[in-house]
PDB file of C-alpha atoms in Angstrom:
ATOM      1  CA  UNK A   5     127.706  19.088  59.032  1.00  0.00           C
ATOM      2  CA  UNK A   6     128.417  15.619  60.547  1.00  0.00           C
ATOM      3  CA  UNK A   7     130.869  13.490  58.502  1.00  0.00           C
ATOM      4  CA  UNK A   8     128.956  10.263  59.468  1.00  0.00           C
ATOM      5  CA  UNK A   9     126.051  11.059  57.137  1.00  0.00           C
ATOM      6  CA  UNK A  10     128.376  11.113  54.059  1.00  0.00           C
ATOM      7  CA  UNK A  11     130.043   7.861  54.717  1.00  0.00           C
ATOM      8  CA  UNK A  12     127.976   5.338  52.652  1.00  0.00           C
ATOM      9  CA  UNK A  13     130.732   4.139  50.443  1.00  0.00           C
ATOM     10  CA  UNK A  14     133.510   1.709  51.026  1.00  0.00           C
ATOM     11  CA  UNK A  15     136.170   4.403  50.611  1.00  0.00           C
ATOM     12  CA  UNK A  16     136.388   7.444  53.087  1.00  0.00           C
ATOM     13  CA  UNK A  17     134.389  10.374  51.495  1.00  0.00           C
ATOM     14  CA  UNK A  18     135.901  13.755  51.772  1.00  0.00           C
ATOM     15  CA  UNK A  19     136.416  16.855  49.741  1.00  0.00           C
ATOM     16  CA  UNK A  20     140.145  17.068  48.841  1.00  0.00           C
ATOM     17  CA  UNK A  21     140.388  20.831  49.006  1.00  0.00           C
ATOM     18  CA  UNK A  22     139.187  20.896  52.534  1.00  0.00           C
ATOM     19  CA  UNK A  23     141.234  19.975  55.591  1.00  0.00           C
ATOM     20  CA  UNK A  24     138.891  19.061  58.624  1.00  0.00           C
ATOM     21  CA  UNK A  25     141.534  18.499  61.266  1.00  0.00           C
ATOM     22  CA  UNK A  26     141.376  21.876  62.990  1.00  0.00           C
ATOM     23  CA  UNK A  27     137.881  22.512  62.436  1.00  0.00           C
ATOM     24  CA  UNK A  28     136.094  20.268  64.828  1.00  0.00           C
ATOM     25  CA  UNK A  29     134.444  23.104  66.762  1.00  0.00           C
ATOM     26  CA  UNK A  30     132.830  24.278  63.409  1.00  0.00           C
ATOM     27  CA  UNK A  31     131.699  20.550  62.643  1.00  0.00           C
ATOM     28  CA  UNK A  32     129.918  20.462  65.949  1.00  0.00           C
ATOM     29  CA  UNK A  33     127.676  23.623  64.975  1.00  0.00           C
ATOM     30  CA  UNK A  34     124.660  23.320  62.790  1.00  0.00           C
ATOM     31  CA  UNK A  35     125.480  24.101  59.180  1.00  0.00           C
ATOM     32  CA  UNK A  36     122.615  26.602  58.483  1.00  0.00           C
ATOM     33  CA  UNK A  37     123.914  28.793  61.686  1.00  0.00           C
ATOM     34  CA  UNK A  38     127.434  29.268  60.262  1.00  0.00           C
ATOM     35  CA  UNK A  39     128.344  32.614  58.492  1.00  0.00           C
ATOM     36  CA  UNK A  40     129.399  32.547  54.807  1.00  0.00           C
ATOM     37  CA  UNK A  41     133.227  32.488  55.817  1.00  0.00           C
ATOM     38  CA  UNK A  42     132.676  29.610  58.359  1.00  0.00           C
ATOM     39  CA  UNK A  43     130.767  27.672  55.538  1.00  0.00           C
ATOM     40  CA  UNK A  44     133.680  27.990  53.127  1.00  0.00           C
ATOM     41  CA  UNK A  45     136.115  26.767  55.805  1.00  0.00           C
ATOM     42  CA  UNK A  46     133.956  23.495  56.176  1.00  0.00           C
ATOM     43  CA  UNK A  47     132.703  22.879  52.580  1.00  0.00           C
ATOM     44  CA  UNK A  48     134.030  23.718  49.218  1.00  0.00           C
ATOM     45  CA  UNK A  49     131.929  25.039  46.302  1.00  0.00           C
ATOM     46  CA  UNK A  50     132.405  27.127  43.435  1.00  0.00           C
ATOM     47  CA  UNK A  51     130.647  28.900  40.499  1.00  0.00           C
ATOM     48  CA  UNK A  52     130.880  27.212  37.157  1.00  0.00           C
ATOM     49  CA  UNK A  53     130.440  30.466  35.162  1.00  0.00           C
ATOM     50  CA  UNK A  54     128.549  30.625  32.055  1.00  0.00           C
ATOM     51  CA  UNK A  55     125.706  32.267  33.741  1.00  0.00           C
ATOM     52  CA  UNK A  56     124.759  29.107  35.731  1.00  0.00           C
ATOM     53  CA  UNK A  57     123.897  29.572  39.431  1.00  0.00           C
ATOM     54  CA  UNK A  58     125.337  27.204  41.894  1.00  0.00           C
ATOM     55  CA  UNK A  59     122.319  25.028  43.362  1.00  0.00           C
ATOM     56  CA  UNK A  60     121.596  25.693  47.158  1.00  0.00           C
ATOM     57  CA  UNK A  61     121.960  21.941  47.463  1.00  0.00           C
ATOM     58  CA  UNK A  62     125.558  22.011  46.564  1.00  0.00           C
ATOM     59  CA  UNK A  63     126.273  24.884  49.039  1.00  0.00           C
ATOM     60  CA  UNK A  64     124.222  23.530  51.961  1.00  0.00           C
ATOM     61  CA  UNK A  65     124.226  19.851  51.287  1.00  0.00           C
ATOM     62  CA  UNK A  66     126.340  17.114  52.926  1.00  0.00           C
ATOM     63  CA  UNK A  67     127.218  15.015  49.839  1.00  0.00           C
ATOM     64  CA  UNK A  68     130.603  14.358  48.566  1.00  0.00           C
ATOM     65  CA  UNK A  69     130.866  13.911  44.730  1.00  0.00           C
ATOM     66  CA  UNK A  70     134.364  14.396  43.198  1.00  0.00           C
ATOM     67  CA  UNK A  71     132.773  14.474  39.758  1.00  0.00           C
ATOM     68  CA  UNK A  72     130.336  17.433  40.596  1.00  0.00           C
ATOM     69  CA  UNK A  73     131.129  20.786  38.663  1.00  0.00           C
ATOM     70  CA  UNK A  74     130.052  22.709  41.725  1.00  0.00           C
ATOM     71  CA  UNK A  75     131.742  20.728  44.669  1.00  0.00           C
ATOM     72  CA  UNK A  76     134.333  18.524  42.832  1.00  0.00           C
ATOM     73  CA  UNK A  77     137.379  18.824  40.646  1.00  0.00           C
ATOM     74  CA  UNK A  78     135.747  18.884  37.096  1.00  0.00           C
ATOM     75  CA  UNK A  79     135.847  21.935  34.927  1.00  0.00           C
ATOM     76  CA  UNK A  80     133.261  22.587  32.275  1.00  0.00           C
ATOM     77  CA  UNK A  81     134.603  23.498  28.850  1.00  0.00           C
ATOM     78  CA  UNK A  82     133.457  22.805  25.330  1.00  0.00           C
ATOM     79  CA  UNK A  83     129.825  22.509  24.254  1.00  0.00           C
ATOM     80  CA  UNK A  84     126.675  23.319  26.396  1.00  0.00           C
ATOM     81  CA  UNK A  85     123.629  21.178  25.325  1.00  0.00           C
ATOM     82  CA  UNK A  86     120.003  20.993  26.246  1.00  0.00           C
ATOM     83  CA  UNK A  87     117.822  17.838  26.186  1.00  0.00           C
ATOM     84  CA  UNK A  88     115.293  15.750  27.983  1.00  0.00           C
ATOM     85  CA  UNK A  89     116.067  13.102  30.494  1.00  0.00           C
ATOM     86  CA  UNK A  90     115.247   9.661  29.140  1.00  0.00           C
ATOM     87  CA  UNK A  91     116.462   7.363  31.912  1.00  0.00           C
ATOM     88  CA  UNK A  92     117.550   7.756  35.498  1.00  0.00           C
ATOM     89  CA  UNK A  93     118.322   4.125  36.346  1.00  0.00           C
ATOM     90  CA  UNK A  94     122.030   4.307  36.993  1.00  0.00           C
ATOM     91  CA  UNK A  95     123.661   5.591  40.172  1.00  0.00           C
ATOM     92  CA  UNK A  96     124.524   9.453  39.432  1.00  0.00           C
ATOM     93  CA  UNK A  97     124.224   9.009  35.634  1.00  0.00           C
ATOM     94  CA  UNK A  98     121.331   9.896  33.610  1.00  0.00           C
ATOM     95  CA  UNK A  99     120.599   9.475  29.818  1.00  0.00           C
ATOM     96  CA  UNK A 100     119.577  12.623  27.920  1.00  0.00           C
ATOM     97  CA  UNK A 101     117.856  12.516  24.724  1.00  0.00           C
ATOM     98  CA  UNK A 102     118.424  15.243  22.122  1.00  0.00           C
ATOM     99  CA  UNK A 103     116.241  15.531  19.145  1.00  0.00           C
ATOM    100  CA  UNK A 104     117.104  17.346  15.898  1.00  0.00           C
ATOM    101  CA  UNK A 105     116.082  17.635  12.330  1.00  0.00           C
ATOM    102  CA  UNK A 106     118.175  16.437   9.388  1.00  0.00           C
ATOM    103  CA  UNK A 107     117.571  17.811   5.863  1.00  0.00           C
ATOM    104  CA  UNK A 108     117.244  15.195   3.128  1.00  0.00           C
ATOM    105  CA  UNK A 109     117.810  17.061  -0.284  1.00  0.00           C
ATOM    106  CA  UNK A 110     116.415  14.369  -2.706  1.00  0.00           C
ATOM    107  CA  UNK A 111     113.009  14.533  -1.060  1.00  0.00           C
ATOM    108  CA  UNK A 112     113.321  18.252  -0.118  1.00  0.00           C
ATOM    109  CA  UNK A 113     112.157  17.389   3.409  1.00  0.00           C
ATOM    110  CA  UNK A 114     113.375  16.994   6.871  1.00  0.00           C
ATOM    111  CA  UNK A 115     113.505  13.829   9.133  1.00  0.00           C
ATOM    112  CA  UNK A 116     113.481  13.692  12.674  1.00  0.00           C
ATOM    113  CA  UNK A 117     116.646  12.251  14.482  1.00  0.00           C
ATOM    114  CA  UNK A 118     117.801  11.904  18.136  1.00  0.00           C
ATOM    115  CA  UNK A 119     120.881  11.158  20.042  1.00  0.00           C
ATOM    116  CA  UNK A 120     121.323   9.686  23.545  1.00  0.00           C
ATOM    117  CA  UNK A 121     123.982  11.172  25.633  1.00  0.00           C
ATOM    118  CA  UNK A 122     125.071   9.878  28.946  1.00  0.00           C
ATOM    119  CA  UNK A 123     125.825  12.597  31.519  1.00  0.00           C
ATOM    120  CA  UNK A 124     126.792  12.585  35.267  1.00  0.00           C
ATOM    121  CA  UNK A 125     124.039  13.923  37.696  1.00  0.00           C
ATOM    122  CA  UNK A 126     125.247  15.314  40.850  1.00  0.00           C
ATOM    123  CA  UNK A 127     123.260  14.922  44.084  1.00  0.00           C
ATOM    124  CA  UNK A 128     122.941  18.639  43.962  1.00  0.00           C
ATOM    125  CA  UNK A 129     119.775  17.994  41.953  1.00  0.00           C
ATOM    126  CA  UNK A 130     117.621  15.644  44.036  1.00  0.00           C
ATOM    127  CA  UNK A 131     114.383  16.378  42.374  1.00  0.00           C
ATOM    128  CA  UNK A 132     115.469  15.354  39.037  1.00  0.00           C
ATOM    129  CA  UNK A 133     112.901  13.056  37.205  1.00  0.00           C
ATOM    130  CA  UNK A 134     112.417  11.416  33.845  1.00  0.00           C
ATOM    131  CA  UNK A 135     110.929  14.087  31.365  1.00  0.00           C
ATOM    132  CA  UNK A 136     112.802  17.073  32.873  1.00  0.00           C
ATOM    133  CA  UNK A 137     114.687  19.475  30.531  1.00  0.00           C
ATOM    134  CA  UNK A 138     118.276  19.522  31.520  1.00  0.00           C
ATOM    135  CA  UNK A 139     121.345  21.768  30.541  1.00  0.00           C
ATOM    136  CA  UNK A 140     124.551  19.707  30.290  1.00  0.00           C
ATOM    137  CA  UNK A 141     128.078  20.939  29.860  1.00  0.00           C
ATOM    138  CA  UNK A 142     130.997  19.025  28.258  1.00  0.00           C
ATOM    139  CA  UNK A 143     133.899  18.247  30.635  1.00  0.00           C
ATOM    140  CA  UNK A 144     136.772  15.634  30.876  1.00  0.00           C
ATOM    141  CA  UNK A 145     135.704  11.993  30.302  1.00  0.00           C
ATOM    142  CA  UNK A 146     134.369  10.657  33.580  1.00  0.00           C
ATOM    143  CA  UNK A 147     133.721   7.164  32.525  1.00  0.00           C
ATOM    144  CA  UNK A 148     133.824   5.210  29.208  1.00  0.00           C
ATOM    145  CA  UNK A 149     130.550   6.862  27.756  1.00  0.00           C
ATOM    146  CA  UNK A 150     130.130   9.883  30.152  1.00  0.00           C
ATOM    147  CA  UNK A 151     131.716  13.186  28.978  1.00  0.00           C
ATOM    148  CA  UNK A 152     128.998  15.601  30.188  1.00  0.00           C
ATOM    149  CA  UNK A 153     127.729  16.981  33.439  1.00  0.00           C
ATOM    150  CA  UNK A 154     124.205  18.283  34.382  1.00  0.00           C
ATOM    151  CA  UNK A 155     124.529  22.206  35.137  1.00  0.00           C
ATOM    152  CA  UNK A 156     120.923  23.130  35.400  1.00  0.00           C
ATOM    153  CA  UNK A 157     117.357  21.442  35.678  1.00  0.00           C
ATOM    154  CA  UNK A 158     114.228  22.989  34.054  1.00  0.00           C
ATOM    155  CA  UNK A 159     111.450  20.924  35.602  1.00  0.00           C
ATOM    156  CA  UNK A 160     108.682  19.966  33.223  1.00  0.00           C
ATOM    157  CA  UNK A 161     105.161  20.438  34.592  1.00  0.00           C
ATOM    158  CA  UNK A 162     103.332  17.875  32.141  1.00  0.00           C
ATOM    159  CA  UNK A 163     106.136  15.360  32.155  1.00  0.00           C
ATOM    160  CA  UNK A 164     105.462  14.085  28.678  1.00  0.00           C
ATOM    161  CA  UNK A 165     107.314  10.842  28.281  1.00  0.00           C
ATOM    162  CA  UNK A 166     108.656   9.106  25.279  1.00  0.00           C
ATOM    163  CA  UNK A 167     106.606   6.505  23.335  1.00  0.00           C
ATOM    164  CA  UNK A 168     108.842   3.715  22.080  1.00  0.00           C
ATOM    165  CA  UNK A 169     107.473   2.162  18.955  1.00  0.00           C
TER     166      UNK A 169
END
């Protein structure tokens, strides 16, 4: 796990829970050949709980994301929601569309409504595309509008997109 691949930002990227000073011999080895204990010494990751598995990319990847629930310092608490990815135009942030029905008593009918939610998308999900279903979990505010984090991706085979009228 070479540190040079991670350094693409202006600030030095590192995981705050890992001290790399005395682990230079481990850094020279290939990450896939390391044992589980040696991997834990070089890279920090955790299980967020709630029956959600940690992605393999979060364990074996070389990215540094402090807002990631698997490798960063963000805890998931509160609501767990499911929606469809509407936009993936921002860096590490996606827009999730949630559709629901609202009952109108006067007409004794339901109307369709939707909400758009901004969520942080960790680099642990590199195959995420518009139209995929995602499970998002509530966390502390990460930005002005971002209060959710992507926990799981359910790939959509037919990729049905939205038709804006």
